[in-house]
Structure formats: C-alpha cells, structure tokens
C-alpha cells in the first residue's frame, strides 16, 4: 500500500512538472506571436503616420497595438507566475537532494571507518572462524560480501545524487535567469505601452481639433458599414424566408398526400419567427453544430495576415468607432478562402469591391473588400476553398480583407472563432 502511494505521488509530481513545461512553452509561443504581430502593426502605424493627415485609421491601429501590448504583459505575468512555481519546486528539490547527499555521505563515512578498522585479512578470517557452526560462518561470509556490495552501491547513490543535484542547480539558475529576462522585457513593454497611450491621446486631440474632418470620416465609415450590414442582413433575411417557404411547401405537399390517401393530415408546426428556422432541417442542424464545434479552430480567411482592426466598439475621449468584424492586412493578390463548408448566400459589388456571404446552417460568414469573386450565389463551397482575391483598402492603401461572422442577425467576434495564425 505504501509503495502504491509513493508511485502515485511520483506520478503526480511528474505530471505537474510536465504540465508546467507545456504551459510555459505555450505561453512563450504566445508571447513570441504577439511580438511578431506588434512588429507588423508598428510598421503599419509608422507608414501611415508618415502622412501628415491624421486619420481614424491611426487611432484604430494604436488601439490594436495597445490591446496586444496589454495582452503581452498579461502573458508575461503568467510566465512569471509559472517560473515562480518552478523556482520554488527546484529550490525544494535542491534542498532535498542536498539533505539526501549529506545523509549518504555520513553513512558512507561510517562504512569506510568500519572497513578501515576491519581491513586486515586476519580480522576478517577471525570474524568468520569465530562462528559457532558452519551455517553461522557462511552467513558471516555472505554478510561481508554484501557489506562490500552495499558500499559500492552507496558510492553509486552518492554519485547519482550529486549529478541530480547538479542538474537541479542548473535548472534553478536557468529559471532565475529566464524570469529576470522576462521582467526586463516586461518593463520595456510597459514603457512602450505608455508611449502608445501618449500617442493615442495625441491622435485623439488632433482629431478633436479637426472636428469637421473627423465627423466626416466617422460618417463615411458608418455609411459604408451600414450599407454592408444591410446587405448582410438582407441575405440572412432572404435565407430565413426561403426556409419558411420550403417548410410551408413541404407541409402543403404532405397534407395533399394525406388527403389523397384518405389519412389524417399531420398538424403543421407554426413557422418560426426567429432564426431557428435556419437549423430546422437535419442537414442544417448538423452544419450548425459542426460549425459551433470548431469554434476557436476555424482557419483564417487568408493564408497570411495580421489583424489591424479589432471587433467591437471603441470610445476614446469623445471619438466613437464601431467594428462589426475584423480587418486583416494581407499580401497583395492574396486568395480569400471560406473558413468552413457551406453555401454562398450572396455575391454583391459594393462601391467597387465585392461582398461574399456564405451560410453555414444558422451561422454566416461575410468576406468584404474583395477585388474579385470566384463564386456565385447558391454555389456549395468547401473548407478553405478560394472564393475571391483580396482588394486594396482605399484609406490605408494596403491589401486588406474585412471579415465578419454572424449567428442569425447577431454579429460575433471573429477572433474567438478563428485559430491562432
């Protein structure tokens, strides 16, 4: 029973250490990814800032930088907490191994002293021959052999413990250095965050002074987004109406068939007034469930890109902007692809660029600012199938795709659905 408890304890310790290693590696990978995204955003902001004309785009980029910078600092804090645990564990291990080593050395010293006092062959023979009978003499001879073997094993234990102690001391030193490096990097990030917030306040101040221009920019953005929202909502509304029409037609056919066969007609269910009708059929329900099941794992709508405009409302010192999706900067001529299998609900040219809406059961994805579209309404598409080519954002001059994700008439945050790029 005692052995079983010991094995369980060892397994728990090993599992905990492995979990720490995995978490630490994951956090480091996340921090490195954020650093890479921040570098891209900084390059984009530097390029846009070279234009003397202050714009809401600068404010949007600064907000994205600040959000990422704060996320990086939080990630660093998590890494530091993990390292503190590892430092504490390794310190305890070092103390435990040092204590074991001291005890082993004491025992070994006592054995060496005993062996020294009984080192002559005469004394050993006298110890054997002084036995009262043959059996006792044999046992004494075996004892002397086992004593010698034990001494050798004890020397091996000491050597092994010294090696383990050396490894743990190196690990402890590495943990402390790594923690120190993260703390230094964290201080640098806090300094950069302060500068970015100062820049943000400066941009807001400039935009406030250019009130007329700022209001025009906001009005222009709002008009474009309202137009897109109407187009997407209309596409969803048509899908709902079509599903209701199909359900009504199926009920009519079923009633006619029952009447012809002189059977009682099934009671028709009232048509849903909400978006539930989008998942009324088994096929649509399965597609919705599959789409939901892949939350956090959906591929990006472009193979390579960085988010330069985040989802949600931003309200900074009197300037309010709202983004119902995410803006992704990508390579010139990049292919835009479907993030999941589904059916194309809408393809429309909106102010010189294409909008593509794809239905996935009760979920919809919208791909905006496409230079060209390679799909048509009603077409079935598969996962990662190319649906068009990314266009150029007229404000920044970069190749960008605006991506939205809706559940019925409710826009969702795409970043909680797509995988880490």
Coordinates of C-alpha atoms in Angstrom, one line a residue:
X1 CA 0.0 0.0 0.0
X2 CA 2.9 2.3 0.9
X3 CA 4.6 1.6 -2.4
X4 CA 1.3 2.3 -4.3
X5 CA 1.0 5.7 -2.6
X6 CA 4.6 6.5 -3.4
X7 CA 4.2 5.7 -7.0
X8 CA 1.0 7.8 -7.2
X9 CA 2.9 10.7 -5.6
X10 CA 5.7 10.4 -8.1
X11 CA 3.3 10.2 -11.0
X12 CA 1.5 13.4 -9.7
X13 CA 4.8 15.3 -9.4
X14 CA 6.0 14.2 -12.9
X15 CA 2.6 15.1 -14.4
X16 CA 2.7 18.5 -12.7
X17 CA 6.2 19.2 -13.9
X18 CA 5.2 18.2 -17.5
X19 CA 2.1 20.4 -17.2
X20 CA 4.3 23.4 -16.2
X21 CA 6.7 22.7 -19.1
X22 CA 3.8 22.6 -21.5
X23 CA 2.2 25.7 -20.1
X24 CA 5.5 27.6 -20.1
X25 CA 6.2 26.6 -23.7
X26 CA 2.7 27.6 -24.8
X27 CA 2.9 31.0 -23.0
X28 CA 6.3 31.7 -24.6
X29 CA 5.0 30.8 -28.0
X30 CA 2.0 33.1 -27.4
X31 CA 4.3 35.9 -26.3
X32 CA 6.5 35.5 -29.4
X33 CA 3.4 35.5 -31.7
X34 CA 2.2 38.8 -30.0
X35 CA 5.6 40.3 -30.5
X36 CA 5.5 39.4 -34.2
X37 CA 2.0 40.9 -34.6
X38 CA 3.1 44.1 -32.7
X39 CA 6.1 44.5 -35.1
X40 CA 3.7 44.3 -38.1
X41 CA 1.3 46.8 -36.5
X42 CA 4.1 49.1 -35.6
X43 CA 5.4 49.1 -39.2
X44 CA 1.9 49.8 -40.4
X45 CA 1.4 52.6 -38.0
X46 CA 4.8 54.1 -38.8
X47 CA 3.9 54.1 -42.5
X48 CA 0.5 55.7 -42.0
X49 CA 2.0 58.2 -39.6
X50 CA 4.3 59.5 -42.3
X51 CA 1.2 61.0 -43.9
X52 CA 0.7 64.4 -42.3
X53 CA -3.1 63.8 -42.4
X54 CA -4.2 62.3 -39.1
X55 CA -6.9 59.7 -39.6
X56 CA -9.1 57.3 -37.7
X57 CA -7.0 54.6 -39.1
X58 CA -4.1 55.7 -36.9
X59 CA -6.4 55.6 -33.9
X60 CA -7.6 52.1 -34.9
X61 CA -4.0 50.9 -35.2
X62 CA -3.0 52.4 -31.9
X63 CA -5.9 50.7 -30.2
X64 CA -4.9 47.4 -31.7
X65 CA -1.3 47.9 -30.6
X66 CA -2.3 48.9 -27.1
X67 CA -4.6 45.8 -26.8
X68 CA -1.9 43.5 -28.0
X69 CA 0.7 45.2 -25.7
X70 CA -1.5 44.7 -22.7
X71 CA -2.1 41.1 -23.7
X72 CA 1.6 40.5 -24.0
X73 CA 2.2 42.0 -20.5
X74 CA -0.5 39.7 -19.1
X75 CA 1.1 36.7 -20.8
X76 CA 4.5 37.7 -19.3
X77 CA 2.8 37.9 -15.8
X78 CA 1.5 34.3 -16.4
X79 CA 5.0 33.2 -17.4
X80 CA 6.5 34.8 -14.3
X81 CA 3.9 33.0 -12.0
X82 CA 4.8 29.7 -13.6
X83 CA 8.5 30.3 -13.2
X84 CA 8.0 31.2 -9.6
X85 CA 6.4 27.8 -9.1
X86 CA 9.2 26.1 -10.9
X87 CA 11.8 28.1 -8.9
X88 CA 10.1 27.1 -5.7
X89 CA 9.9 23.4 -6.7
X90 CA 13.5 23.3 -7.9
X91 CA 14.7 25.1 -4.7
X92 CA 12.8 22.4 -2.6
X93 CA 14.4 19.7 -4.8
X94 CA 17.9 21.2 -4.3
X95 CA 17.4 21.2 -0.5
X96 CA 16.0 17.7 -0.5
X97 CA 18.8 16.3 -2.7
X98 CA 21.4 18.2 -0.6
X99 CA 20.0 16.6 2.6
X100 CA 20.0 13.2 0.9
X101 CA 23.6 13.7 -0.2
X102 CA 24.7 14.7 3.3
X103 CA 23.0 11.6 4.8
X104 CA 24.5 9.3 2.1
X105 CA 28.0 10.7 2.8
X106 CA 27.5 10.2 6.6
X107 CA 26.5 6.6 6.1
X108 CA 29.3 6.0 3.6
X109 CA 31.9 7.6 6.0
X110 CA 30.7 5.2 8.8
X111 CA 31.1 2.3 6.5
X112 CA 34.6 3.4 5.4
X113 CA 35.6 3.8 9.1
X114 CA 34.2 0.3 9.8
X115 CA 36.0 -1.2 6.9
X116 CA 39.3 0.6 7.9
X117 CA 39.1 -0.9 11.4
X118 CA 38.5 -4.4 10.0
X119 CA 40.7 -4.1 6.9
X120 CA 43.2 -6.9 7.7
X121 CA 42.6 -10.3 6.3
X122 CA 43.4 -11.8 9.7
X123 CA 40.5 -9.9 11.3
X124 CA 38.1 -11.0 8.6
X125 CA 39.1 -14.6 8.9
X126 CA 38.8 -14.4 12.7
X127 CA 35.3 -13.0 12.3
X128 CA 34.4 -15.9 10.1
X129 CA 36.1 -18.7 12.1
X130 CA 34.7 -17.4 15.4
X131 CA 31.3 -18.6 14.3
X132 CA 29.7 -21.3 16.4
X133 CA 28.8 -23.5 13.4
X134 CA 29.1 -23.8 9.7
X135 CA 25.8 -22.1 8.9
X136 CA 26.8 -19.0 11.0
X137 CA 30.2 -18.9 9.4
X138 CA 28.6 -19.0 5.9
X139 CA 26.2 -16.2 7.0
X140 CA 29.1 -14.1 8.2
X141 CA 31.0 -14.6 5.0
X142 CA 27.9 -13.5 3.0
X143 CA 27.4 -10.5 5.3
X144 CA 31.0 -9.4 4.5
X145 CA 30.4 -9.8 0.8
X146 CA 27.0 -7.9 1.0
X147 CA 28.7 -5.2 3.0
X148 CA 31.2 -4.7 0.2
X149 CA 28.5 -4.6 -2.4
X150 CA 26.5 -2.1 -0.3
X151 CA 29.5 0.1 -0.1
X152 CA 29.8 0.1 -3.8
X153 CA 26.1 0.8 -4.3
X154 CA 26.3 3.6 -1.7
X155 CA 29.1 5.2 -3.7
X156 CA 26.9 4.9 -6.8
X157 CA 24.0 6.5 -5.0
X158 CA 26.2 9.4 -3.9
X159 CA 27.5 9.9 -7.5
X160 CA 24.0 9.8 -8.9
X161 CA 22.6 12.2 -6.2
X162 CA 25.5 14.6 -7.0
X163 CA 24.6 14.5 -10.7
X164 CA 20.8 15.1 -9.9
X165 CA 21.8 17.9 -7.6
X166 CA 24.0 19.5 -10.3
X167 CA 21.2 19.3 -12.9
X168 CA 18.6 20.8 -10.5
X169 CA 21.0 23.7 -9.6
X170 CA 21.5 24.4 -13.4
X171 CA 17.7 24.3 -13.9
X172 CA 17.2 26.6 -10.9
X173 CA 19.8 29.0 -12.3
X174 CA 18.1 28.9 -15.8
X175 CA 14.7 29.6 -14.2
X176 CA 16.0 32.6 -12.4
X177 CA 17.8 34.0 -15.5
X178 CA 14.6 33.4 -17.6
X179 CA 12.5 35.2 -15.0
X180 CA 14.9 38.1 -14.9
X181 CA 14.9 38.4 -18.7
X182 CA 11.0 38.4 -18.8
X183 CA 10.9 41.0 -16.1
X184 CA 13.3 43.2 -18.1
X185 CA 11.2 42.7 -21.3
X186 CA 8.1 43.4 -19.3
X187 CA 9.4 46.8 -18.2
X188 CA 10.3 47.6 -21.8
X189 CA 6.8 46.7 -22.8
X190 CA 5.2 48.9 -20.1
X191 CA 7.4 51.8 -21.3
X192 CA 6.2 51.2 -24.9
X193 CA 2.6 50.9 -23.7
X194 CA 2.9 54.3 -22.0
X195 CA 4.3 55.9 -25.2
X196 CA 1.5 54.3 -27.3
X197 CA -1.1 55.7 -24.9
X198 CA 0.5 59.1 -25.2
X199 CA 0.4 58.8 -29.0
X200 CA -3.2 57.7 -28.7
X201 CA -4.1 60.8 -26.6
X202 CA -2.2 63.0 -29.2
X203 CA -4.1 61.5 -32.1
X204 CA -7.4 61.9 -30.3
X205 CA -6.5 65.5 -29.5
X206 CA -5.6 66.2 -33.2
X207 CA -8.8 64.5 -34.4
X208 CA -10.8 66.6 -31.8
X209 CA -9.3 69.8 -33.3
X210 CA -10.2 68.6 -36.8
X211 CA -13.7 68.0 -35.6
X212 CA -15.3 68.6 -39.0
X213 CA -12.9 66.2 -40.8
X214 CA -13.2 63.6 -38.1
X215 CA -17.0 63.7 -38.2
X216 CA -16.9 63.3 -42.0
X217 CA -14.5 60.3 -41.6
X218 CA -16.8 58.7 -39.0
X219 CA -19.9 59.4 -41.1
X220 CA -18.2 57.9 -44.1
X221 CA -17.2 54.8 -42.2
X222 CA -20.7 54.5 -40.6
X223 CA -22.4 54.9 -44.0
X224 CA -20.2 52.1 -45.5
X225 CA -20.7 49.8 -42.6
X226 CA -24.5 50.4 -42.5
X227 CA -24.6 49.6 -46.2
X228 CA -22.7 46.4 -45.6
X229 CA -24.8 45.5 -42.6
X230 CA -28.0 46.0 -44.7
X231 CA -26.6 43.8 -47.4
X232 CA -25.7 41.0 -45.0
X233 CA -29.0 41.3 -43.0
X234 CA -30.9 41.1 -46.3
X235 CA -29.1 38.0 -47.3
X236 CA -29.9 36.4 -43.9
X237 CA -33.5 37.5 -44.1
X238 CA -33.9 36.0 -47.6
X239 CA -32.4 32.7 -46.3
X240 CA -35.0 32.7 -43.5
X241 CA -37.8 33.5 -45.8
X242 CA -36.7 30.8 -48.2
X243 CA -36.5 28.2 -45.4
X244 CA -40.0 29.2 -44.3
X245 CA -41.3 28.9 -47.8
X246 CA -39.8 25.4 -48.2
X247 CA -41.3 24.3 -44.8
X248 CA -44.7 25.6 -45.9
X249 CA -44.4 23.9 -49.3
X250 CA -43.4 20.6 -47.6
X251 CA -46.4 20.9 -45.2
X252 CA -48.7 21.5 -48.2
X253 CA -47.5 18.5 -50.1
X254 CA -47.7 16.3 -47.0
X255 CA -51.3 17.5 -46.4
X256 CA -52.3 16.8 -50.1
X257 CA -50.7 13.4 -50.0
X258 CA -52.5 12.5 -46.7
X259 CA -55.8 13.7 -48.2
X260 CA -55.3 11.6 -51.4
X261 CA -54.6 8.5 -49.3
X262 CA -57.5 9.3 -47.0
X263 CA -55.3 9.6 -44.0
X264 CA -55.4 12.3 -41.2
X265 CA -53.2 15.2 -42.1
X266 CA -50.3 15.9 -39.7
X267 CA -50.6 19.0 -37.6
X268 CA -48.3 21.6 -39.1
X269 CA -45.9 23.3 -36.8
X270 CA -46.2 27.1 -36.8
X271 CA -43.3 28.7 -38.7
X272 CA -40.6 30.1 -36.5
X273 CA -40.4 33.9 -36.3
X274 CA -36.8 33.9 -35.3
X275 CA -33.6 32.4 -36.9
X276 CA -34.3 28.9 -35.6
X277 CA -35.8 28.0 -39.0
X278 CA -32.2 28.1 -40.3
X279 CA -31.4 24.9 -38.4
X280 CA -34.8 23.3 -38.9
X281 CA -33.6 20.5 -41.2
X282 CA -31.3 17.7 -40.1
X283 CA -28.7 18.8 -42.6
X284 CA -28.7 22.5 -41.5
X285 CA -28.7 21.5 -37.8
X286 CA -25.6 19.2 -38.4
X287 CA -23.8 22.0 -40.2
X288 CA -24.6 24.5 -37.4
X289 CA -23.4 22.0 -34.8
X290 CA -20.2 21.2 -36.8
X291 CA -19.5 25.0 -37.2
X292 CA -20.1 25.6 -33.5
X293 CA -17.9 22.6 -32.6
X294 CA -15.0 24.2 -34.5
X295 CA -15.1 27.5 -32.5
X296 CA -11.6 28.6 -31.9
X297 CA -10.2 26.3 -34.6
X298 CA -11.6 27.9 -37.8
X299 CA -8.9 28.8 -40.4
X300 CA -8.2 32.4 -41.3
X301 CA -9.9 33.8 -44.4
X302 CA -6.4 34.4 -45.8
X303 CA -3.3 32.2 -45.5
X304 CA -1.1 35.0 -44.1
X305 CA -2.2 38.2 -42.3
X306 CA -2.3 40.3 -39.3
X307 CA -5.4 41.9 -37.6
X308 CA -5.2 45.7 -37.9
X309 CA -8.7 46.4 -36.8
X310 CA -10.5 44.6 -34.0
X311 CA -14.1 43.7 -33.3
X312 CA -16.3 45.9 -31.2
X313 CA -16.9 49.5 -30.2
X314 CA -14.1 51.9 -29.2
X315 CA -15.0 55.1 -27.3
X316 CA -12.0 57.2 -26.6
X317 CA -12.3 60.8 -25.4
X318 CA -15.4 61.6 -27.3
X319 CA -14.5 59.7 -30.5
X320 CA -16.5 56.5 -31.1
X321 CA -15.8 53.9 -33.7
X322 CA -17.5 50.5 -34.2
X323 CA -16.3 47.5 -36.0
X324 CA -18.7 44.5 -36.5
X325 CA -15.8 42.3 -37.7
X326 CA -12.0 42.3 -38.0
X327 CA -9.8 44.0 -40.6
X328 CA -7.0 41.7 -41.8
X329 CA -3.9 43.1 -43.6
X330 CA -2.5 40.5 -46.0
X331 CA -0.3 40.1 -49.1
X332 CA -1.1 41.8 -52.4
X333 CA -3.2 39.4 -54.6
X334 CA -3.9 37.1 -51.6
X335 CA -6.6 34.5 -52.1
X336 CA -9.6 34.8 -49.9
X337 CA -11.0 31.5 -48.7
X338 CA -14.0 30.1 -47.0
X339 CA -13.4 29.3 -43.3
X340 CA -15.9 26.4 -43.4
X341 CA -18.0 24.4 -45.8
X342 CA -21.4 26.0 -46.7
X343 CA -23.5 27.6 -49.4
X344 CA -23.0 31.0 -50.9
X345 CA -25.9 33.3 -49.9
X346 CA -24.8 36.5 -51.6
X347 CA -22.3 37.9 -54.0
X348 CA -22.6 41.7 -54.5
X349 CA -20.5 44.6 -55.7
X350 CA -20.5 47.3 -53.0
X351 CA -18.8 50.5 -54.0
X352 CA -16.4 48.8 -56.4
X353 CA -15.4 45.9 -54.2
X354 CA -17.1 42.5 -53.7
X355 CA -19.0 41.2 -50.7
X356 CA -19.4 37.4 -50.4
X357 CA -21.7 35.9 -47.7
X358 CA -21.6 32.1 -47.0
X359 CA -24.2 30.3 -44.9
X360 CA -23.2 27.5 -42.5
X361 CA -26.5 26.4 -41.1
X362 CA -27.7 29.2 -38.8
X363 CA -24.2 30.8 -39.0
X364 CA -23.0 33.2 -41.7
X365 CA -19.5 34.4 -42.7
X366 CA -19.0 37.6 -44.7
X367 CA -15.9 38.4 -46.7
X368 CA -15.7 42.1 -47.6
X369 CA -13.3 44.2 -49.8
X370 CA -12.6 41.6 -52.4
X371 CA -11.1 42.8 -55.7
X372 CA -12.9 39.9 -57.4
X373 CA -15.1 37.0 -56.6
X374 CA -14.8 33.5 -57.9
X375 CA -18.1 32.0 -56.6
X376 CA -21.8 32.5 -57.4
X377 CA -25.0 32.6 -55.3
X378 CA -26.2 29.1 -54.4
X379 CA -22.8 27.5 -55.0
X380 CA -21.6 24.9 -52.5
X381 CA -18.2 25.7 -51.1
X382 CA -15.8 23.5 -49.1
X383 CA -13.3 24.3 -46.3
X384 CA -10.5 26.7 -47.4
X385 CA -11.9 26.9 -50.9
X386 CA -10.9 30.1 -52.7
X387 CA -13.8 32.5 -53.1
X388 CA -12.0 35.6 -54.4
X389 CA -9.0 37.9 -54.3
X390 CA -8.3 40.4 -51.5
X391 CA -8.6 44.1 -52.5
X392 CA -6.9 47.3 -51.5
X393 CA -8.2 49.4 -48.6
X394 CA -8.7 52.9 -50.0
X395 CA -7.8 54.6 -46.8
X396 CA -4.5 52.9 -46.0
X397 CA -3.5 51.7 -49.5
X398 CA -2.8 48.2 -48.1
X399 CA -4.3 44.9 -49.2
X400 CA -7.0 44.2 -46.6
X401 CA -9.9 41.9 -46.1
X402 CA -12.8 42.7 -43.7
X403 CA -14.2 39.5 -42.2
X404 CA -17.4 39.2 -40.2
X405 CA -19.2 36.2 -38.6
X406 CA -22.9 36.2 -37.7
X407 CA -25.2 33.9 -35.8
X408 CA -28.5 34.8 -37.4
X409 CA -28.8 38.6 -37.1
X410 CA -26.2 38.9 -34.3
X411 CA -22.6 39.7 -35.2
X412 CA -20.0 37.6 -33.3
X413 CA -16.3 38.4 -32.5
X414 CA -14.4 36.5 -35.2
X415 CA -11.3 36.4 -33.1
X416 CA -13.0 34.0 -30.7
X417 CA -13.8 31.7 -33.6
X418 CA -10.6 31.6 -35.8
X419 CA -7.5 29.7 -34.8
X420 CA -4.3 31.5 -33.8
X421 CA -2.5 32.3 -37.1

